[in-house]
Coordinates of C-alpha atoms in Angstrom, one line a residue:
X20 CA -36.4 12.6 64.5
X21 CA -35.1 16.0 64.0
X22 CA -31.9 16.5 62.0
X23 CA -29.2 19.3 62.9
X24 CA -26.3 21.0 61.0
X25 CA -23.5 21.9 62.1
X26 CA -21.2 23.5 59.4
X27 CA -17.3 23.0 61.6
X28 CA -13.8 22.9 60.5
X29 CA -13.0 20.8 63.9
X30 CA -9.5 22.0 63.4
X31 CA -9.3 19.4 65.1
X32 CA -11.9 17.9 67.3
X33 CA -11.8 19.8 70.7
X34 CA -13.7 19.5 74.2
X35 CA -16.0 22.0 73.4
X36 CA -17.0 20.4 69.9
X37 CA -18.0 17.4 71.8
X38 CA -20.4 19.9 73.9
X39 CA -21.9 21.0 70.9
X40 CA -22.2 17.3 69.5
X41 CA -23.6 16.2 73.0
X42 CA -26.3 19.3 73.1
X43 CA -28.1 18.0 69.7
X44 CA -28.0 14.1 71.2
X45 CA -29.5 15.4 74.0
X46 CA -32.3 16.9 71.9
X47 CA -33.1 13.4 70.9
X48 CA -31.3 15.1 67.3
X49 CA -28.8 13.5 65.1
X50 CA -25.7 15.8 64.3
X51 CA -24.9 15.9 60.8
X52 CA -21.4 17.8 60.5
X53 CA -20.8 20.0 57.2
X54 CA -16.9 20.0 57.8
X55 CA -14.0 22.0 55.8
X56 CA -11.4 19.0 53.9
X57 CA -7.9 19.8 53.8
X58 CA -7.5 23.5 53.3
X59 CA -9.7 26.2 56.5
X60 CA -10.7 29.6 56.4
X61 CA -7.9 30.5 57.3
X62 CA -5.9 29.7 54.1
X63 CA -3.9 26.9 55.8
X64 CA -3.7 23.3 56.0
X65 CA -5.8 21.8 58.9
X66 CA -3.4 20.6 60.8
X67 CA -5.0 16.8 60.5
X68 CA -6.6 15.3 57.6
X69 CA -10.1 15.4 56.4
X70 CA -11.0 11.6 57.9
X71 CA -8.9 11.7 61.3
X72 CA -11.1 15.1 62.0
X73 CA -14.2 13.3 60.9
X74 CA -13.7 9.9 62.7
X75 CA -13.0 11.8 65.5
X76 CA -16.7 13.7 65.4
X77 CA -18.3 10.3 64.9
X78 CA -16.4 8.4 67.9
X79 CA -17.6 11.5 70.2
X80 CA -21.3 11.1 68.8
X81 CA -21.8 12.8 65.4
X82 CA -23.4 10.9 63.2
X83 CA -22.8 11.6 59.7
X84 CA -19.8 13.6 58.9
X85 CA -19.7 15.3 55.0
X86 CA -17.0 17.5 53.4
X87 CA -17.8 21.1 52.8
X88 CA -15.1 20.6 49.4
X89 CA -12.4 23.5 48.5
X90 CA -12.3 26.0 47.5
X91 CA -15.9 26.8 49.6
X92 CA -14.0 25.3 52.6
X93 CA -10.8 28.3 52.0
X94 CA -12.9 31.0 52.0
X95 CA -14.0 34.1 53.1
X96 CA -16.8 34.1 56.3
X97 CA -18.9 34.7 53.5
X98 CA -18.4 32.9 51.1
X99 CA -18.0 29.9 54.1
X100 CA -21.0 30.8 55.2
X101 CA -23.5 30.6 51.8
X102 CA -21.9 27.5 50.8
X103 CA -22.2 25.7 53.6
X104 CA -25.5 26.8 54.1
X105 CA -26.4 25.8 50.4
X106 CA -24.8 22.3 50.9
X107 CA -27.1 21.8 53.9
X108 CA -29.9 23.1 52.3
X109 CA -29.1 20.8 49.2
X110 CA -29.1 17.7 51.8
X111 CA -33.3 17.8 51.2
X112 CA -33.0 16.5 55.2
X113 CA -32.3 19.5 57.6
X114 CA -33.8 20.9 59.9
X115 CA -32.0 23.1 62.3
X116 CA -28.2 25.0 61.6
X117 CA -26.6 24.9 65.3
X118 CA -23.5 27.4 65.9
X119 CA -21.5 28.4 68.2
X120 CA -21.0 32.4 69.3
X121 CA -19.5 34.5 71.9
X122 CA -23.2 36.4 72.5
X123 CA -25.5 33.6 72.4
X124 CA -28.5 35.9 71.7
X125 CA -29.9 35.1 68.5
X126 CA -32.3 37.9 68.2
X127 CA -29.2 39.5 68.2
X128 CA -27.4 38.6 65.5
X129 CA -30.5 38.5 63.4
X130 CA -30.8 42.0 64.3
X131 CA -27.3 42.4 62.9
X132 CA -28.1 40.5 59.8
X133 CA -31.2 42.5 58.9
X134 CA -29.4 45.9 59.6
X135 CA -26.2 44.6 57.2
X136 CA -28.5 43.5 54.5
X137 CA -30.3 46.6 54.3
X138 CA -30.6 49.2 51.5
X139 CA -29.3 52.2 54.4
X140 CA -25.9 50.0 55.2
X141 CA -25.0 49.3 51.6
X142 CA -25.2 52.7 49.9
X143 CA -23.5 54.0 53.5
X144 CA -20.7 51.5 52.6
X145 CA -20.4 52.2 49.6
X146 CA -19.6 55.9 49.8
X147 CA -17.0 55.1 52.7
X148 CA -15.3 52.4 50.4
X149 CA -15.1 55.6 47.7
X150 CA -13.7 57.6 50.4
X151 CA -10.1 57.9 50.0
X152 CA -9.2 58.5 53.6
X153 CA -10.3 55.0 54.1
X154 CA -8.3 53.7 51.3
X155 CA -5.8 51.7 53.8
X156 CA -8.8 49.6 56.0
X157 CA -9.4 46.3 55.7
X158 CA -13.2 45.2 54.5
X159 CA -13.9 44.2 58.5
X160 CA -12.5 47.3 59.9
X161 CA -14.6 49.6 57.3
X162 CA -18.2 47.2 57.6
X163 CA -17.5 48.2 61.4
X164 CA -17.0 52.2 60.8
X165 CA -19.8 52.2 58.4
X166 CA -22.2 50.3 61.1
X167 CA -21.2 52.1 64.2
X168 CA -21.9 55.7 62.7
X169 CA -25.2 54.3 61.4
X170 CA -26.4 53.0 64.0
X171 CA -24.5 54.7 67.0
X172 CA -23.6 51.2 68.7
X173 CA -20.3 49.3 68.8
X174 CA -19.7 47.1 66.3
X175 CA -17.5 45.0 68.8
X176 CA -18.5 41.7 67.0
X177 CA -16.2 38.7 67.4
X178 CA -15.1 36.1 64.8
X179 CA -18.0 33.5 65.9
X180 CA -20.8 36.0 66.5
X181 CA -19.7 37.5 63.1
X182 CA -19.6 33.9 61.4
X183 CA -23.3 33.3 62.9
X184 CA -24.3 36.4 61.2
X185 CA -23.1 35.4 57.8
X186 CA -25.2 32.4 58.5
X187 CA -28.6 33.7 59.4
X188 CA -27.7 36.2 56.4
X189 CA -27.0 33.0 53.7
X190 CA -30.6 31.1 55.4
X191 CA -32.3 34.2 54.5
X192 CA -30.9 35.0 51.1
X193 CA -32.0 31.5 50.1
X194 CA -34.9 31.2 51.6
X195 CA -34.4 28.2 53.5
X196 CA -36.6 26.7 55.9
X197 CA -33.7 25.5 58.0
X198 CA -33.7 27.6 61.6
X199 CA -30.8 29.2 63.0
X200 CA -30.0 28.1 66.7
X201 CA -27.4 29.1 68.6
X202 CA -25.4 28.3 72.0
X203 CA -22.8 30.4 74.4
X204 CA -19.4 29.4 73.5
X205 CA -17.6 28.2 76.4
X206 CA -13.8 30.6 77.1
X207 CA -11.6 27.7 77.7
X208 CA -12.4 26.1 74.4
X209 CA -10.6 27.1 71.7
X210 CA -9.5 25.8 68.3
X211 CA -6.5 28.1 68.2
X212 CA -5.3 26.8 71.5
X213 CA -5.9 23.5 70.7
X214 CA -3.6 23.8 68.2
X215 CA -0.9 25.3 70.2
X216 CA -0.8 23.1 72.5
X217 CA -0.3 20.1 70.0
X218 CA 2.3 21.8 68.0
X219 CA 4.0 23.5 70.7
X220 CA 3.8 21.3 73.7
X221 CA 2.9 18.0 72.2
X222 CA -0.1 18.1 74.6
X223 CA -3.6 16.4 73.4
X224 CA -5.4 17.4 77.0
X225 CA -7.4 19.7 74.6
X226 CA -8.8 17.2 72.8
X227 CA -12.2 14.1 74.1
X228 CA -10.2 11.4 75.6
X229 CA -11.8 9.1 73.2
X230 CA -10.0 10.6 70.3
X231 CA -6.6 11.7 71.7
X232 CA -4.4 8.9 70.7
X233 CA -6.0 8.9 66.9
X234 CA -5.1 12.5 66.8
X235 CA -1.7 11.6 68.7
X236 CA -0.8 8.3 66.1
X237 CA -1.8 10.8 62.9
X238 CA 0.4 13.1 60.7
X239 CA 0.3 17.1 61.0
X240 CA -0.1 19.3 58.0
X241 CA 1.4 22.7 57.8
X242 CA 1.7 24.8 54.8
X243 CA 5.4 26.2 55.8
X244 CA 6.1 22.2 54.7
X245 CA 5.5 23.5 50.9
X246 CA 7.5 26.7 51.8
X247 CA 9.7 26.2 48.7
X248 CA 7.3 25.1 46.8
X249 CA 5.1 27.8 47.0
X250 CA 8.0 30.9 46.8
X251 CA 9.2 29.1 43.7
X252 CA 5.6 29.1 42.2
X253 CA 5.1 32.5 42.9
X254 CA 8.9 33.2 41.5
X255 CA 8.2 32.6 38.1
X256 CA 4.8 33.1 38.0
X257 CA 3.0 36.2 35.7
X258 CA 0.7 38.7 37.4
X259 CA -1.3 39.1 34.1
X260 CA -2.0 35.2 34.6
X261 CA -2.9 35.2 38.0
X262 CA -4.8 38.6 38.1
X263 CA -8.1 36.5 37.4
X264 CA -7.8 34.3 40.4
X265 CA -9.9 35.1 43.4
X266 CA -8.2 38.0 45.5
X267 CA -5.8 39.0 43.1
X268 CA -7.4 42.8 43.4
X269 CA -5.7 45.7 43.9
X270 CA -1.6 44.6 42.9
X271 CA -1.9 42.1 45.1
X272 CA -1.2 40.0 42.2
X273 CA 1.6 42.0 41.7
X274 CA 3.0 42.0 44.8
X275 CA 3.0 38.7 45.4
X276 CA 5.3 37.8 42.2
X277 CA 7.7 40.7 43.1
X278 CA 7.8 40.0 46.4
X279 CA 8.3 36.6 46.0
X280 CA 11.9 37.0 44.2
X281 CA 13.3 38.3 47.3
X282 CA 11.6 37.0 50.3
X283 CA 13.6 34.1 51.5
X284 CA 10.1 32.2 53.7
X285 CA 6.4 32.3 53.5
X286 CA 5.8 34.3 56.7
X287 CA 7.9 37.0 55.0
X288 CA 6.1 37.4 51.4
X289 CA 3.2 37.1 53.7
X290 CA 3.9 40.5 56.0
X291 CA 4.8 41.9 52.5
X292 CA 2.1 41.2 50.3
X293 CA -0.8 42.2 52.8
X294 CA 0.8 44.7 55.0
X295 CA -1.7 47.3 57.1
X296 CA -4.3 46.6 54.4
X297 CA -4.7 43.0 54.2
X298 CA -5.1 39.9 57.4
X299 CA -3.0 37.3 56.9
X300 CA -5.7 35.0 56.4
X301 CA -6.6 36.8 53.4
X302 CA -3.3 36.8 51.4
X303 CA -3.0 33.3 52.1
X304 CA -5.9 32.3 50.5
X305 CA -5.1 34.7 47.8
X306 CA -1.6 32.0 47.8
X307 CA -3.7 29.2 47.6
X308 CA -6.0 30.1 45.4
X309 CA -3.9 31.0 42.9
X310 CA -1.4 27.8 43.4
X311 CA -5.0 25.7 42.4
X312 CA -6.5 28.5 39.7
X313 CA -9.9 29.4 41.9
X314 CA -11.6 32.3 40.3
X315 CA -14.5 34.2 42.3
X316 CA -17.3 32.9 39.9
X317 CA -16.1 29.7 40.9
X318 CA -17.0 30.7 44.5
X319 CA -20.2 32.4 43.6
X320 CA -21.8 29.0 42.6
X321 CA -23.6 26.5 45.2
X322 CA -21.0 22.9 46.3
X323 CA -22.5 20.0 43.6
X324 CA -21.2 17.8 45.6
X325 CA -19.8 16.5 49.0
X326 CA -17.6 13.3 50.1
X327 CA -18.8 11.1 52.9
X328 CA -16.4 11.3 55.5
X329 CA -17.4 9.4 58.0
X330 CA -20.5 7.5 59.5
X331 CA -22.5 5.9 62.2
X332 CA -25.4 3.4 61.8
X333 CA -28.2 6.1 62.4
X334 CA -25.8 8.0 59.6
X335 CA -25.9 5.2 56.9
X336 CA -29.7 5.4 57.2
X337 CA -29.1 9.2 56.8
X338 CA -27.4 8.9 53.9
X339 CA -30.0 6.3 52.5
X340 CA -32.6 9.5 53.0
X341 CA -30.1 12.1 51.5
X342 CA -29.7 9.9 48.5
X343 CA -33.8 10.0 48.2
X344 CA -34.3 13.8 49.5
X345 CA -31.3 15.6 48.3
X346 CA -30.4 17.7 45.2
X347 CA -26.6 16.5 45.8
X348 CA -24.3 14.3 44.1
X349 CA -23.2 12.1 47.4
X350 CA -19.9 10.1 47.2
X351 CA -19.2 7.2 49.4
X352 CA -15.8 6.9 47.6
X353 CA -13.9 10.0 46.6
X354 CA -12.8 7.9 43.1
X355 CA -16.3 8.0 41.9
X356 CA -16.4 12.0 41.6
X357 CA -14.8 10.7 37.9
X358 CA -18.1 9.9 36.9
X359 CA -19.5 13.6 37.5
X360 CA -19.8 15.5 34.4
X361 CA -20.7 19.2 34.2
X362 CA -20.2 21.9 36.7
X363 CA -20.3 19.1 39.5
X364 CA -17.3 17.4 37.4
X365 CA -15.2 20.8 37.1
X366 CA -15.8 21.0 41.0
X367 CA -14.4 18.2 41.8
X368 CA -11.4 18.6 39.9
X369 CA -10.6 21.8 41.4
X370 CA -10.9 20.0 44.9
X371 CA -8.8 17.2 43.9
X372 CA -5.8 19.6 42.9
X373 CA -6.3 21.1 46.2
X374 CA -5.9 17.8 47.7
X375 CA -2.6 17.4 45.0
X376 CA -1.3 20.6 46.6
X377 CA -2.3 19.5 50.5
X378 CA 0.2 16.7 50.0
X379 CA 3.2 18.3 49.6
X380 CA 2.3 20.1 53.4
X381 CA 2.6 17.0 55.0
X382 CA 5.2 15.8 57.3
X383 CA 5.8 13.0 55.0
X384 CA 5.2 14.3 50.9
X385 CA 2.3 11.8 49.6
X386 CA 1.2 11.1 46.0
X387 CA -1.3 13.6 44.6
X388 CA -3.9 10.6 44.2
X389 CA -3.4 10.3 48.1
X390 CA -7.1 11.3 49.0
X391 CA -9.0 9.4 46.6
X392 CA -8.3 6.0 47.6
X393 CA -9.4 6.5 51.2
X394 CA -12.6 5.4 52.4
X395 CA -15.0 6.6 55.0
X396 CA -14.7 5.9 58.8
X397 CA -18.2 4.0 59.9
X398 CA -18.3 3.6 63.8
X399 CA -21.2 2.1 65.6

């Protein structure tokens, strides 16, 4: 029986996850989800926790859900990308990577992952990026410049199509033999909306009806919860100090601690720090990381290890092969990361002050320890 990947957020679960989920069954596949913990790509909270977002994949048909760990979870569709592909690839048991994408065509985006890789797009980009009358364009906006006068097509890539790129791109780079597969992503899903509609209208209609009232009887996590928290951090902390956390490039370091001292919420020191240059997404991760102390090196380097999040029965036999297969540590209890030494032990410390951090963006504040004395969901 085939195995298939899915590397997800499921911020949270919607309608069209369940598609996706449903596809692979259908294959006579089981779904093995590679899901971001606490903190998403884009540098906030999910707005559930880590096991209400994974017992929600396994009651709607996944069958083993593990945590792509922070920081790799909080990054960059890059970095997101290569780690997640490297914690699959580190599973021993994979097969296929299935994503979502607005195209569909995966001829495609390998198409767009060969022409990005090449030799031509990276010395083209690089004489741009020295070109000062780019100076104020964001890395996206200039990758898309560079492309569309090399190439004389559009570059009018969205979000997922772009994320499935960064995919192909990370299988190739490490020479996996996992294969790409892609589906159509259906308009009236959305992760974005999902969310709005919970926060704004208290409305779970988004969501499987088999997981509606878990999502409805759990907590919400939003990182304007640590608002003070996270001014007064940046208040008295020294640019020199967090200058070597990953992001801090050109004063944003700076600009952040100034910034700080008179901005009276986080949306505020948010529209400051990046302004035209930077997404939002972007200088809150730059927040984040330097809140934990994540420096790039530390994103350079493959996940070590992953928590079990959630399982079914055809899972726990998965996990039996993974434990045989894989080059991985595996925890089935977040407390035993303690017994990690090494780069895998340094990992998970970082992840668990993440965690420490998450806490204090909850409705209700939680001890830092919160996270490692839960236990994985394990449906039928």
């Amino acid at each position: 029986m085939k195995i298939t990947a899915v590397i997800c957020e499921y911020n949270p679960f919607h309608r069209g996850h369940k598609l996706q989920i449903d596809s692979i069954k259908a294959r006579g596949e089981l779904a093995l989800c590679i899901m971001s913990g606490g903190f998403v790509q884009r540098g906030i909270p999910a707005l559930f926790d880590k096991y209400v977002r994974a017992e929600s994949a396994v009651r709607c048909g996944a069958d083993l859900v593990l945590e792509l760990p922070y920081p790799f979870s909080c990054s960059s569709a890059e970095f997101f990308a290569k780690s997640g592909v490297a914690l699959a690839d580190s599973l021993g048991v994979v097969d296929n990577l299935c994503f979502g994408s607005e195209c569909g065509d995966i001829e495609r985006l390998e198409t767009i992952s060969d022409r990005l890789a090449s030799p031509t797009f990276a010395e083209a980009f690089k004489t741009a990026r020295a070109d000062k009358n780019n100076r104020n364009l964001s890395y996206a906006s200039l990758r898309s410049k560079v492309y569309e006068e090399l190439y004389s097509e559009g570059f009018a890539i969205l979000p997922n199509d772009m994320l499935g790129v960064e995919y192909i791109s990370a299988l190739k780079a490490a020479r996996s033999g996992i294969q790409p597969v892609t589906y159509k992503r259906e308009a009236p899903f959305s992760a974005t909306e999902s969310r709005r509609l919970i926060t704004s209208e208290n409305s779970f209609d988004c969501l499987p009806d088999e997981v509606a009232e878990l999502y409805k009887d759990s907590e919400q996590y939003r990182m304007e919860y640590a608002e003070r928290a996270i001014l007064a951090y940046y208040r008295s902390a020294l640019p020199e100090e967090i200058k070597k956390y990953d992001g801090m490039t050109d004063g944003i370091a700076d600009r952040l601690v100034r910034n700080a001292k008179t901005c009276t919420s986080l949306d505020m020191l948010i529209e400051k720090v990046g302004g035209k240059s930077y997404t939002n997404a972007k200088i809150r991760r730059c927040i984040i990381n330097g809140m934990v102390g994540v420096t790039t090196d530390m994103l350079k380097k493959k996940p070590l290890f992953t928590n079990v999040l959630a399982f079914s029965g055809e899972g726990r036999k998965l996990i039996r092969r993974i434990n045989k297969q894989g080059n991985i540590s595996l925890l089935t209890k977040p407390a035993h990361c303690k017994r990690m030494k090494g780069d895998a032990r340094m990992q998970a410390d970082i992840a668990l002050k993440a965690d420490g951090l998450l806490t204090l963006m909850c409705e209700n504040i939680k001890g830092a320890d919160e996270f490692l004395t839960r236990s994985p969901f394990l449906g039928e």
